[in-house]
XYZ file of C-alpha atoms in Angstrom:
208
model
C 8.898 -25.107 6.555
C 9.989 -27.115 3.616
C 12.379 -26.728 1.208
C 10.614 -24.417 -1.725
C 12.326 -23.256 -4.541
C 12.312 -19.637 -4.445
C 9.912 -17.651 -6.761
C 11.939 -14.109 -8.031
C 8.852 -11.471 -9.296
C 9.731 -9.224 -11.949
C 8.017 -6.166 -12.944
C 9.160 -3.972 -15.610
C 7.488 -2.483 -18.591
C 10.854 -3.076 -21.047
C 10.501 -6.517 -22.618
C 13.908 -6.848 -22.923
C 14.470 -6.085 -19.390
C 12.344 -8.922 -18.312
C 13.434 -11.596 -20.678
C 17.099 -10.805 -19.795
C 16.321 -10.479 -15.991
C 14.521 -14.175 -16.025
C 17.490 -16.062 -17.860
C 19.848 -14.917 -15.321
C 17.418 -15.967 -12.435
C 16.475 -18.907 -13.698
C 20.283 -19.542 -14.020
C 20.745 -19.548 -10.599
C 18.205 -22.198 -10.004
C 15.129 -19.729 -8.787
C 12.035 -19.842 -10.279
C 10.479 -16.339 -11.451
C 7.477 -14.615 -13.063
C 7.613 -11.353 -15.061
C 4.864 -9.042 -15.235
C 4.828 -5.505 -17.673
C 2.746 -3.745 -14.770
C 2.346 -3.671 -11.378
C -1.865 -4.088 -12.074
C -0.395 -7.504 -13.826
C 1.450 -8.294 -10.741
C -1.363 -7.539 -7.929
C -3.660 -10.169 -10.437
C -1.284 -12.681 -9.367
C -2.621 -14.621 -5.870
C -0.539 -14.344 -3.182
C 2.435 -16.782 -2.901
C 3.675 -18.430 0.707
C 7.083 -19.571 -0.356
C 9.552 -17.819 -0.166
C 10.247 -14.570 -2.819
C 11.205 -11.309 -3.417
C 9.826 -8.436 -6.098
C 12.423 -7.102 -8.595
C 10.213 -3.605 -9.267
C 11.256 -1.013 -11.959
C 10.575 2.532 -10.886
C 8.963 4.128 -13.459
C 6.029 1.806 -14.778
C 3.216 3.105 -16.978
C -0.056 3.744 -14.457
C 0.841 2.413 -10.943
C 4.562 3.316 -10.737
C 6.888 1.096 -8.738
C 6.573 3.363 -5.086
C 2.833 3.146 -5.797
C 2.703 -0.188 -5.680
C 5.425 -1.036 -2.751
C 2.704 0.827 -0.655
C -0.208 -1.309 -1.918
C 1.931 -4.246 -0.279
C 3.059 -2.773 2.890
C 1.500 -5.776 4.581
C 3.778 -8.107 2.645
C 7.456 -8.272 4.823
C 7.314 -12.081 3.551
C 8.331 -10.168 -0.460
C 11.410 -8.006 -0.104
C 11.590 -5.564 -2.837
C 14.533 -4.457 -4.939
C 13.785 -1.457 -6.866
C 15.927 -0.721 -10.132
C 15.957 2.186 -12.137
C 17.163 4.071 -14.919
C 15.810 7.353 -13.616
C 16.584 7.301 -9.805
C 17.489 10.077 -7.810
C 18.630 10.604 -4.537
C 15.005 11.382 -2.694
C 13.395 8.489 -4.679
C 15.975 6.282 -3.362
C 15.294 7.739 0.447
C 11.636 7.126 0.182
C 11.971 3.402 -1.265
C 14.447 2.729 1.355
C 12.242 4.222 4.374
C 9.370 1.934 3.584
C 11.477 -0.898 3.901
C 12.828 -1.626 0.065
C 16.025 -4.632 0.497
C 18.211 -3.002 -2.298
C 17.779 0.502 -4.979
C 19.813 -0.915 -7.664
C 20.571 1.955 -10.880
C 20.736 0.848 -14.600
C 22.726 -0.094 -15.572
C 24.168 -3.070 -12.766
C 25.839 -5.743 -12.458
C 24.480 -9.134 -12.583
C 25.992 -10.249 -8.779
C 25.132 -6.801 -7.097
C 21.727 -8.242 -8.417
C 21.821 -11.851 -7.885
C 23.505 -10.830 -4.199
C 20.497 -8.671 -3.458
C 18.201 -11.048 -4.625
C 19.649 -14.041 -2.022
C 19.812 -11.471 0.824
C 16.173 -10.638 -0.272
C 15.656 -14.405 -0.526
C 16.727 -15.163 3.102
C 14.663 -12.536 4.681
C 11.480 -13.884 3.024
C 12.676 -17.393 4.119
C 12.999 -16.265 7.845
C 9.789 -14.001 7.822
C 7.940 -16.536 6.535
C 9.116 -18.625 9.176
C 7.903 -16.449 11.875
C 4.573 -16.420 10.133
C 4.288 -19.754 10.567
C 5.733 -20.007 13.878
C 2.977 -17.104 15.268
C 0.040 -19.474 12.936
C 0.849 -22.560 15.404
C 0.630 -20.634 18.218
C -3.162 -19.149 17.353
C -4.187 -22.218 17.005
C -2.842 -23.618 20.084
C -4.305 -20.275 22.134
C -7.692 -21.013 20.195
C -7.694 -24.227 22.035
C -7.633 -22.654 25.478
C -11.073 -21.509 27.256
C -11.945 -18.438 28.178
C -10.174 -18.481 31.905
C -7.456 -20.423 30.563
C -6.627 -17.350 28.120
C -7.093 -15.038 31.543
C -4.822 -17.244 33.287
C -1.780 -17.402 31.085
C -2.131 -13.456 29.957
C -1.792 -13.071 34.018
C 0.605 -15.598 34.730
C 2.992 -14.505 31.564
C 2.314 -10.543 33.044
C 4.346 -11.816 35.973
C 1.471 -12.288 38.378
C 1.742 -14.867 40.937
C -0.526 -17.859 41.417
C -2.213 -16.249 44.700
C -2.426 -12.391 42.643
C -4.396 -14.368 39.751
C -7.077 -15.651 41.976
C -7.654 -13.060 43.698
C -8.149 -10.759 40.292
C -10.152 -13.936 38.514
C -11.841 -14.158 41.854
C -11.054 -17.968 42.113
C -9.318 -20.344 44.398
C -5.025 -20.821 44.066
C -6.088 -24.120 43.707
C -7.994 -23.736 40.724
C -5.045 -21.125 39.062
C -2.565 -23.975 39.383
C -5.031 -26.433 37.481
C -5.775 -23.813 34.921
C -2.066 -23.155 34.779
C -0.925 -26.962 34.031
C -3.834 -27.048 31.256
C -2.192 -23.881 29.727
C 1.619 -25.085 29.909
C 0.432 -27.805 28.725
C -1.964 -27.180 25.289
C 0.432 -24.156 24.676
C 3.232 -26.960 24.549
C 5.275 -24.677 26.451
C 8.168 -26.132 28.705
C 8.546 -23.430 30.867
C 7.110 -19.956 32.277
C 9.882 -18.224 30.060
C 8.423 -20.211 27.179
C 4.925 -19.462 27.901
C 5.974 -15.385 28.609
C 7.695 -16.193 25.270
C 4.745 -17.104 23.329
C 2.277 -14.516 24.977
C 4.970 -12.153 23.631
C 4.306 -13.223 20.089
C 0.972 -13.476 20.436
C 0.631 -10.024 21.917
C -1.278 -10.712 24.609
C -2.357 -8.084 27.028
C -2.972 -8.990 30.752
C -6.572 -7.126 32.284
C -5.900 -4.445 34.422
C -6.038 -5.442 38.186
C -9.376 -4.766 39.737
């Protein structure tokens, strides 16, 4: 993917907070965005480059747990929680659903910034795989119908003669459908294709 400068989110209901929080991130060369509520933040569209959420605890209406569950679906944002009122089970329960850091007020500005490029680097590599899995639906889109049956089959470890028999066609005609897969799938070998199918979840039929 190409180089993008980072985008750090900030949400945190003290002003001061914020305006301190973006100087120092912006002095490392990221770009960021503050919001005073997590309602301001889920306004914003969604952003494909690579980021991570600084989230106060304790916001007015949606409070910072609320709203790491609202974006469960988002491993591309890491989230480091900070917090002048954290306790111990707080800390558990941000941590369980996958927070990167639980940072207490006051810290210091490289256990932040460190977080924040750890954060930064899974975002980077998620996105990546988001990408990767992307070019592969579209190259599995491109396959017909028995092509898709063939390579779920073939990457399910059945042989050539075993995939005839359960499409009820000829060897023959599994070894043509097999090239056409290798070959729109771009994949260079059966460990490649097994590979892909893997990413793509595919599920071979059950034998008949």
């Amino acid at each position: 993917m190409p180089d993008t400068t980072p985008i750090v989110f900030v949400v945190d209901d003290d002003v001061s907070v914020r305006e301190s929080l973006e100087a120092l991130i912006r002095n490392e060369g990221w770009e960021t965005e503050t919001f005073a509520s997590a309602e301001a933040f889920l306004a914003r569209p969604r952003t494909f480059v690579p980021s991570c959420l600084v989230l106060d605890v304790s916001l007015p209406d949606l409070n910072g747990l609320d709203l790491q569950k609202r974006l469960a679906d988002r491993s591309d944002m890491p989230i480091i929680f900070i917090t002048g009122y954290g306790d111990v089970p707080m800390t558990v329960q941000a941590m369980k659903a996958g927070a990167a850091e639980f940072l207490m007020k006051p810290f210091g500005d490289e256990a932040l910034l460190s977080a924040i490029r750890q954060a930064i680097e899974r975002s980077r590599a998620a996105l990546g795989q988001e990408e990767e899995v992307r070019v592969l639906r579209d190259r599995y889109a491109s396959l017909s119908q028995r092509e898709q049956e063939v390579m779920a089959l073939v990457a399910a470890g059945r042989l050539n003669k075993q995939v005839g028999f359960q499409l009820g066609i000829s060897e023959i005609t599994v070894k043509a459908h097999r090239g056409r897969v290798m070959r729109k799938m771009e994949a260079d070998s059966l460990a490649d294709l097994v590979n892909m199918a893997a990413k793509l979840r595919l599920a071979a039929a059950p034998e008949r």
